CSV table of C-alpha atoms in Angstrom, one decimal:
chain,number,residue,atom,x,y,z
Y,1,UNK,CA,105.3,48.5,-66.7
Y,2,UNK,CA,104.4,45.2,-64.9
Y,3,UNK,CA,103.9,44.9,-61.1
Y,4,UNK,CA,106.4,42.6,-59.4
Y,5,UNK,CA,105.1,39.1,-58.8
Y,6,UNK,CA,104.2,38.4,-55.1
Y,7,UNK,CA,106.4,36.1,-53.3
Y,8,UNK,CA,105.7,32.4,-53.4
Y,9,UNK,CA,105.1,32.0,-49.6
Y,10,UNK,CA,103.3,35.4,-49.4
Y,11,UNK,CA,100.0,33.8,-48.5
Y,12,UNK,CA,101.0,31.4,-45.8
Y,13,UNK,CA,99.5,33.4,-43.0
Y,14,UNK,CA,96.2,34.0,-45.1
Y,15,UNK,CA,95.9,30.1,-45.3
Y,16,UNK,CA,96.7,29.8,-41.7
Y,17,UNK,CA,93.9,32.0,-40.9
Y,18,UNK,CA,91.5,30.3,-43.2
Y,19,UNK,CA,92.2,27.0,-41.6
Y,20,UNK,CA,91.6,28.0,-38.1
Y,21,UNK,CA,88.1,29.1,-36.5
Y,22,UNK,CA,87.4,31.8,-34.0
Y,23,UNK,CA,86.8,29.2,-31.4
Y,24,UNK,CA,90.4,28.1,-31.6
Y,25,UNK,CA,91.5,31.7,-30.6
Y,26,UNK,CA,89.3,31.8,-27.5
Y,27,UNK,CA,91.3,31.5,-24.2
Y,28,UNK,CA,90.5,28.7,-21.8
Y,29,UNK,CA,89.6,31.4,-19.1
Y,30,UNK,CA,88.8,35.1,-19.6
Y,31,UNK,CA,86.7,37.8,-18.1
Y,32,UNK,CA,83.5,39.0,-19.8
Y,33,UNK,CA,81.5,41.8,-18.6
Y,34,UNK,CA,78.0,42.6,-19.9
Y,35,UNK,CA,76.1,45.9,-19.3
Y,36,UNK,CA,72.2,46.3,-19.5
Y,37,UNK,CA,71.3,49.4,-21.4
Y,38,UNK,CA,69.4,50.8,-18.6
Y,39,UNK,CA,72.6,51.0,-16.5
Y,40,UNK,CA,74.1,54.6,-15.9
Y,41,UNK,CA,76.8,55.5,-18.2
Y,42,UNK,CA,79.0,56.7,-15.2
Y,43,UNK,CA,78.6,53.4,-13.5
Y,44,UNK,CA,79.4,51.4,-16.6
Y,45,UNK,CA,82.7,53.1,-17.2
Y,46,UNK,CA,83.6,52.7,-13.4
Y,47,UNK,CA,82.8,48.9,-14.0
Y,48,UNK,CA,85.1,48.8,-17.0
Y,49,UNK,CA,87.8,50.2,-14.8
Y,50,UNK,CA,87.2,48.0,-11.9
Y,51,UNK,CA,87.2,44.7,-14.0
Y,52,UNK,CA,90.1,45.8,-16.2
Y,53,UNK,CA,88.2,45.4,-19.4
Y,54,UNK,CA,88.2,47.7,-22.4
Y,55,UNK,CA,84.6,47.0,-23.9
Y,56,UNK,CA,81.4,45.3,-22.8
Y,57,UNK,CA,78.5,43.9,-25.0
Y,58,UNK,CA,75.2,45.7,-24.3
Y,59,UNK,CA,72.1,43.8,-23.6
Y,60,UNK,CA,68.6,45.3,-24.2
Y,61,UNK,CA,66.2,43.7,-21.8
Y,62,UNK,CA,63.2,44.9,-23.9
Y,63,UNK,CA,64.4,43.4,-27.1
Y,64,UNK,CA,66.0,40.5,-25.4
Y,65,UNK,CA,69.2,40.8,-27.4
Y,66,UNK,CA,72.5,42.3,-27.8
Y,67,UNK,CA,72.5,45.6,-29.4
Y,68,UNK,CA,76.1,46.9,-29.4
Y,69,UNK,CA,79.1,47.6,-27.4
Y,70,UNK,CA,80.2,50.0,-24.9
Y,71,UNK,CA,83.9,51.0,-25.3
Y,72,UNK,CA,86.4,53.6,-24.2
Y,73,UNK,CA,85.6,55.5,-27.5
Y,74,UNK,CA,82.2,56.1,-26.1
Y,75,UNK,CA,83.8,57.8,-23.0
Y,76,UNK,CA,86.0,59.8,-25.0
Y,77,UNK,CA,83.0,60.9,-27.2
Y,78,UNK,CA,80.9,62.0,-24.1
Y,79,UNK,CA,83.9,63.9,-22.5
Y,80,UNK,CA,84.7,65.6,-25.8
Y,81,UNK,CA,81.1,66.4,-26.6
Y,82,UNK,CA,80.0,67.7,-23.2
Y,83,UNK,CA,83.0,69.0,-21.4
Y,84,UNK,CA,83.1,72.8,-20.7
Y,85,UNK,CA,85.4,73.5,-17.8
Y,86,UNK,CA,86.6,72.1,-14.5
Y,87,UNK,CA,83.9,74.2,-12.8
Y,88,UNK,CA,81.0,72.6,-14.7
Y,89,UNK,CA,79.8,69.1,-14.0
Y,90,UNK,CA,79.3,66.8,-17.1
Y,91,UNK,CA,75.7,66.2,-16.4
Y,92,UNK,CA,75.3,63.8,-19.4
Y,93,UNK,CA,78.0,61.5,-17.8
Y,94,UNK,CA,76.7,61.7,-14.3
Y,95,UNK,CA,72.9,61.1,-15.1
Y,96,UNK,CA,72.4,59.6,-18.5
Y,97,UNK,CA,71.7,55.8,-19.0
Y,98,UNK,CA,73.4,54.0,-21.7
Y,99,UNK,CA,70.3,53.7,-23.8
Y,100,UNK,CA,69.9,57.6,-23.7
Y,101,UNK,CA,73.5,58.1,-24.9
Y,102,UNK,CA,73.0,55.6,-27.7
Y,103,UNK,CA,69.9,57.2,-28.8
Y,104,UNK,CA,71.7,60.7,-28.8
Y,105,UNK,CA,75.0,59.7,-30.4
Y,106,UNK,CA,73.9,57.0,-32.8
Y,107,UNK,CA,70.8,58.9,-34.1
Y,108,UNK,CA,69.7,55.7,-35.7
Y,109,UNK,CA,69.7,52.0,-34.9
Y,110,UNK,CA,73.2,50.6,-35.1
Y,111,UNK,CA,73.2,46.8,-35.3
Y,112,UNK,CA,75.9,44.8,-33.5
Y,113,UNK,CA,78.8,43.4,-35.6
Y,114,UNK,CA,79.4,39.9,-34.3
Y,115,UNK,CA,80.7,36.5,-35.5
Y,116,UNK,CA,80.1,32.8,-34.8
Y,117,UNK,CA,82.7,30.6,-33.1
Y,118,UNK,CA,82.8,28.3,-36.4
Y,119,UNK,CA,83.7,31.2,-38.6
Y,120,UNK,CA,87.3,31.3,-39.8
Y,121,UNK,CA,89.8,33.7,-38.3
Y,122,UNK,CA,90.3,35.1,-41.7
Y,123,UNK,CA,86.6,36.2,-41.6
Y,124,UNK,CA,87.2,37.8,-38.2
Y,125,UNK,CA,90.0,39.8,-39.5
Y,126,UNK,CA,88.2,40.8,-42.5
Y,127,UNK,CA,85.2,42.0,-40.3
Y,128,UNK,CA,87.6,43.8,-37.7
Y,129,UNK,CA,89.4,45.7,-40.4
Y,130,UNK,CA,86.7,46.6,-43.0
Y,131,UNK,CA,84.3,47.7,-40.3
Y,132,UNK,CA,87.1,49.7,-38.6
Y,133,UNK,CA,86.5,48.1,-35.1
Y,134,UNK,CA,88.7,46.8,-32.5
Y,135,UNK,CA,86.5,44.4,-30.8
Y,136,UNK,CA,84.3,41.6,-32.2
Y,137,UNK,CA,81.9,39.7,-30.1
Y,138,UNK,CA,81.9,35.9,-30.7
Y,139,UNK,CA,78.3,34.7,-30.2
Y,140,UNK,CA,77.0,31.1,-29.9
Y,141,UNK,CA,74.2,31.1,-32.6
Y,142,UNK,CA,72.3,28.5,-30.8
Y,143,UNK,CA,72.1,30.0,-27.3
Y,144,UNK,CA,72.8,33.7,-28.2
Y,145,UNK,CA,75.4,34.1,-25.6
Y,146,UNK,CA,78.6,36.0,-26.0
Y,147,UNK,CA,81.5,33.6,-25.6
Y,148,UNK,CA,84.4,36.1,-26.0
Y,149,UNK,CA,85.5,39.4,-27.5
Y,150,UNK,CA,87.9,38.8,-30.3
Y,151,UNK,CA,90.5,41.6,-30.9
Y,152,UNK,CA,93.5,42.3,-33.2
Y,153,UNK,CA,95.8,41.6,-30.2
Y,154,UNK,CA,94.3,38.2,-29.4
Y,155,UNK,CA,94.5,36.9,-33.1
Y,156,UNK,CA,98.1,38.1,-33.4
Y,157,UNK,CA,99.0,36.3,-30.2
Y,158,UNK,CA,97.4,33.2,-31.6
Y,159,UNK,CA,99.4,33.5,-34.7
Y,160,UNK,CA,102.6,34.1,-32.9
Y,161,UNK,CA,102.2,31.1,-30.8
Y,162,UNK,CA,100.8,28.6,-33.2
Y,163,UNK,CA,102.1,30.1,-36.3
Y,164,UNK,CA,105.5,28.7,-35.1
Y,165,UNK,CA,104.5,25.4,-36.5
Y,166,UNK,CA,104.6,26.6,-40.1
Y,167,UNK,CA,107.6,27.6,-42.2
Y,168,UNK,CA,108.4,31.4,-41.9
Y,169,UNK,CA,107.9,33.3,-45.1
Y,170,UNK,CA,110.9,34.8,-46.6
Y,171,UNK,CA,109.4,38.4,-46.5
Y,172,UNK,CA,109.7,38.4,-42.7
Y,173,UNK,CA,113.3,39.1,-43.1
Y,174,UNK,CA,112.7,42.4,-45.0
Y,175,UNK,CA,113.2,45.7,-43.2
Y,176,UNK,CA,110.2,47.9,-42.3
Y,177,UNK,CA,111.3,50.5,-44.6
Y,178,UNK,CA,111.3,48.1,-47.5
Y,179,UNK,CA,107.8,46.6,-46.9
Y,180,UNK,CA,106.2,49.8,-45.9
Y,181,UNK,CA,103.8,48.4,-43.4
Y,182,UNK,CA,102.4,51.1,-41.2
Y,183,UNK,CA,101.3,54.8,-41.3
Y,184,UNK,CA,104.2,57.1,-42.4
Y,185,UNK,CA,102.5,60.4,-43.4
Y,186,UNK,CA,100.2,62.8,-41.6
Y,187,UNK,CA,101.0,61.0,-38.3
Y,188,UNK,CA,98.8,62.3,-35.4
Y,189,UNK,CA,100.8,63.4,-32.5
Y,190,UNK,CA,100.4,65.7,-29.3
Y,191,UNK,CA,102.8,68.1,-27.5
Y,192,UNK,CA,103.4,67.4,-23.9
Y,193,UNK,CA,102.4,71.0,-23.2
Y,194,UNK,CA,99.0,70.4,-24.8
Y,195,UNK,CA,95.8,69.7,-22.7
Y,196,UNK,CA,93.9,66.2,-22.3
Y,197,UNK,CA,91.1,67.9,-24.0
Y,198,UNK,CA,93.3,68.7,-27.0
Y,199,UNK,CA,94.3,65.0,-27.1
Y,200,UNK,CA,90.6,64.0,-27.0
Y,201,UNK,CA,89.8,66.2,-29.9
Y,202,UNK,CA,92.6,64.6,-31.9
Y,203,UNK,CA,91.2,61.2,-31.0
Y,204,UNK,CA,87.7,62.2,-32.2
Y,205,UNK,CA,88.7,64.2,-35.4
Y,206,UNK,CA,91.5,61.8,-36.6
Y,207,UNK,CA,89.9,58.6,-35.4
Y,208,UNK,CA,93.3,57.2,-34.1
Y,209,UNK,CA,93.8,55.0,-31.1
Y,210,UNK,CA,97.0,56.4,-29.7
Y,211,UNK,CA,99.0,59.5,-29.9
Y,212,UNK,CA,102.8,59.9,-29.6
Y,213,UNK,CA,103.5,62.5,-27.2
Y,214,UNK,CA,106.3,64.8,-28.3
Y,215,UNK,CA,108.6,67.6,-26.6
Y,216,UNK,CA,109.4,70.8,-28.2
Y,217,UNK,CA,112.3,69.1,-30.1
Y,218,UNK,CA,109.8,66.8,-31.8
Y,219,UNK,CA,111.2,63.8,-29.9
Y,220,UNK,CA,108.6,61.3,-28.7
Y,221,UNK,CA,108.6,61.1,-24.8
Y,222,UNK,CA,105.5,59.0,-24.3
Y,223,UNK,CA,102.5,57.3,-25.9
Y,224,UNK,CA,98.9,58.3,-24.9
Y,225,UNK,CA,96.4,55.8,-26.0
Y,226,UNK,CA,92.5,55.7,-25.8
Y,227,UNK,CA,92.8,53.2,-23.0
Y,228,UNK,CA,94.8,55.9,-21.0
Y,229,UNK,CA,91.7,58.1,-21.0
Y,230,UNK,CA,89.8,55.6,-18.9
Y,231,UNK,CA,92.3,56.5,-16.2
Y,232,UNK,CA,90.3,59.7,-15.8
Y,233,UNK,CA,87.4,57.6,-14.7
Y,234,UNK,CA,89.4,55.5,-12.4
Y,235,UNK,CA,91.0,58.7,-10.7
Y,236,UNK,CA,87.8,60.6,-10.9
Y,237,UNK,CA,89.6,63.5,-12.8
Y,238,UNK,CA,87.5,63.6,-15.9
Y,239,UNK,CA,86.1,66.9,-14.7
Y,240,UNK,CA,89.6,68.5,-15.4
Y,241,UNK,CA,90.5,68.0,-19.0
Y,242,UNK,CA,92.7,71.3,-18.9
Y,243,UNK,CA,95.6,69.4,-17.3
Y,244,UNK,CA,98.6,69.1,-19.6
Y,245,UNK,CA,99.7,65.9,-21.3
Y,246,UNK,CA,102.8,65.9,-19.0
Y,247,UNK,CA,100.6,65.8,-15.9
Y,248,UNK,CA,98.3,63.4,-17.4
Y,249,UNK,CA,101.1,60.9,-18.2
Y,250,UNK,CA,102.8,61.4,-14.9
Y,251,UNK,CA,99.5,60.6,-13.0
Y,252,UNK,CA,98.8,57.3,-14.8
Y,253,UNK,CA,97.9,54.6,-12.5
Y,254,UNK,CA,99.9,51.9,-14.1
Y,255,UNK,CA,103.6,51.9,-14.5
Y,256,UNK,CA,104.8,52.7,-18.1
Y,257,UNK,CA,108.4,51.9,-19.0
Y,258,UNK,CA,108.9,54.3,-21.7
Y,259,UNK,CA,107.7,54.1,-25.3
Y,260,UNK,CA,107.9,50.9,-27.4
Y,261,UNK,CA,109.5,51.7,-30.4
Y,262,UNK,CA,111.0,50.3,-33.6
Y,263,UNK,CA,113.4,51.4,-36.2
Y,264,UNK,CA,113.2,51.6,-40.1
Y,265,UNK,CA,116.2,49.1,-40.5
Y,266,UNK,CA,114.5,46.4,-38.3
Y,267,UNK,CA,113.0,43.4,-40.0
Y,268,UNK,CA,109.3,42.7,-40.0
Y,269,UNK,CA,109.9,39.6,-38.0
Y,270,UNK,CA,111.6,41.6,-35.2
Y,271,UNK,CA,108.6,44.0,-35.2
Y,272,UNK,CA,106.0,41.2,-35.0
Y,273,UNK,CA,107.8,39.4,-32.1
Y,274,UNK,CA,108.2,42.7,-30.2
Y,275,UNK,CA,104.5,43.7,-30.6
Y,276,UNK,CA,103.4,40.3,-29.7
Y,277,UNK,CA,105.5,39.7,-26.7
Y,278,UNK,CA,104.9,43.1,-25.2
Y,279,UNK,CA,101.1,42.5,-25.8
Y,280,UNK,CA,100.7,46.2,-27.1
Y,281,UNK,CA,98.6,47.5,-29.9
Y,282,UNK,CA,101.3,49.5,-31.8
Y,283,UNK,CA,104.9,50.4,-32.0
Y,284,UNK,CA,106.2,54.0,-32.7
Y,285,UNK,CA,108.6,54.1,-35.7
Y,286,UNK,CA,111.4,56.5,-34.9
Y,287,UNK,CA,114.8,57.5,-36.5
Y,288,UNK,CA,118.1,57.6,-34.4
Y,289,UNK,CA,117.2,61.0,-32.9
Y,290,UNK,CA,113.8,59.6,-31.6
Y,291,UNK,CA,111.9,61.7,-34.0
Y,292,UNK,CA,108.5,60.1,-34.9
Y,293,UNK,CA,108.4,58.7,-38.4
Y,294,UNK,CA,105.6,56.4,-38.3
Y,295,UNK,CA,103.2,54.1,-36.5
Y,296,UNK,CA,103.1,50.2,-36.9
Y,297,UNK,CA,99.9,48.9,-35.5
Y,298,UNK,CA,98.2,45.5,-35.2
Y,299,UNK,CA,95.7,46.4,-37.9
Y,300,UNK,CA,98.6,47.3,-40.3
Y,301,UNK,CA,100.3,43.9,-39.7
Y,302,UNK,CA,97.1,41.8,-40.1
Y,303,UNK,CA,96.1,43.9,-43.2
Y,304,UNK,CA,99.6,43.0,-44.7
Y,305,UNK,CA,100.0,39.6,-43.5
Y,306,UNK,CA,96.5,38.2,-44.1
Y,307,UNK,CA,94.2,40.4,-46.2
Y,308,UNK,CA,96.5,42.0,-48.7
Y,309,UNK,CA,97.7,38.5,-50.1
Y,310,UNK,CA,94.0,37.5,-50.4
Y,311,UNK,CA,93.3,40.7,-52.4
Y,312,UNK,CA,95.5,39.4,-55.1
Y,313,UNK,CA,93.6,36.3,-55.7
Y,314,UNK,CA,90.6,35.9,-58.1
Y,315,UNK,CA,87.2,36.9,-57.1
Y,316,UNK,CA,85.8,39.5,-54.5
Y,317,UNK,CA,87.8,39.3,-51.1
Y,318,UNK,CA,84.4,38.8,-49.2
Y,319,UNK,CA,83.9,35.5,-50.9
Y,320,UNK,CA,86.8,34.0,-49.0
Y,321,UNK,CA,85.0,34.9,-45.6
Y,322,UNK,CA,82.0,32.7,-46.4
Y,323,UNK,CA,83.7,29.4,-47.5
Y,324,UNK,CA,82.7,26.4,-45.7
Y,325,UNK,CA,85.5,25.0,-43.4
Y,326,UNK,CA,85.8,21.9,-45.7
Y,327,UNK,CA,86.7,24.1,-48.7
Y,328,UNK,CA,89.5,26.1,-47.1
Y,329,UNK,CA,92.4,25.8,-49.4
Y,330,UNK,CA,95.7,24.2,-48.0
Y,331,UNK,CA,98.0,24.5,-50.9
Y,332,UNK,CA,99.0,27.2,-53.5
Y,333,UNK,CA,97.3,25.0,-56.2
Y,334,UNK,CA,94.0,25.0,-54.4
Y,335,UNK,CA,94.2,28.8,-53.8
Y,336,UNK,CA,93.8,29.3,-57.5
Y,337,UNK,CA,90.5,27.3,-57.5
Y,338,UNK,CA,88.4,29.5,-55.0
Y,339,UNK,CA,86.5,31.6,-55.6
Y,340,UNK,CA,86.4,31.1,-59.4
């Protein structure tokens, strides 16, 4: 039995990403927050909230270099690891410095994964997905300065805007149920009657970035993401993780207009347009009864549109990341030449 041949235009987005560098995707103006590792963890998370950012590069003044990132995941891990009850203060969050938390949690040196402005967006996507990270610092190799934090969302937005200049591949008209892009089994969800601490446990154990919140009938009523957890810092309610998901969702500081969903019969193009225009990280795939059937994330889309076509080509996938810009293939014929 032979595998079906890939469609002729299946690699169009891969070639698009190979032909653009990270600098191209950096916005004209954006906010960047950097923390020294001697800063208290609590103050750092409050600063994330105050500046409306989700992560910050960490600077070690002793080493005179960037050593890592502080993200919402760190906040979740601290709460999950040290929370005992609403009556007991989380000392580790109140008193620890960032460097102390890194020593305890990492247990060993954990080098910062970064990329240069001249590297291709293909290389950025490869680094994000293969390292299972959501934020990739773009660092100027000459000055050592962080220029931007590249994310899945920023890359897809860049593709959505400038990709309009290239012909749309035919597979975009296929239905989600046909292309099977996303997660459709063992989907992590949380009951609206469960506690926030229960949700944190699922975040940590399942390593997911968002949880569909379902009612007793199994219908999705909300989406609770890792970013929502930072609201606990904003509202200073992180000492009460026994509150129900229903209460946590009701107390969110930002206005949420329902759950952004997609359906099995919708086309891949429709799903990409919806997720790009809404600037969200995922859509909940549901049936006509609003029962959760899957999750379609930015990672799923970038994997399918960019990396999967490259995996069908000769040579190891990592070889495509390190090709000099002058050698980026621009035609199907050139694609068969690299790497040999």
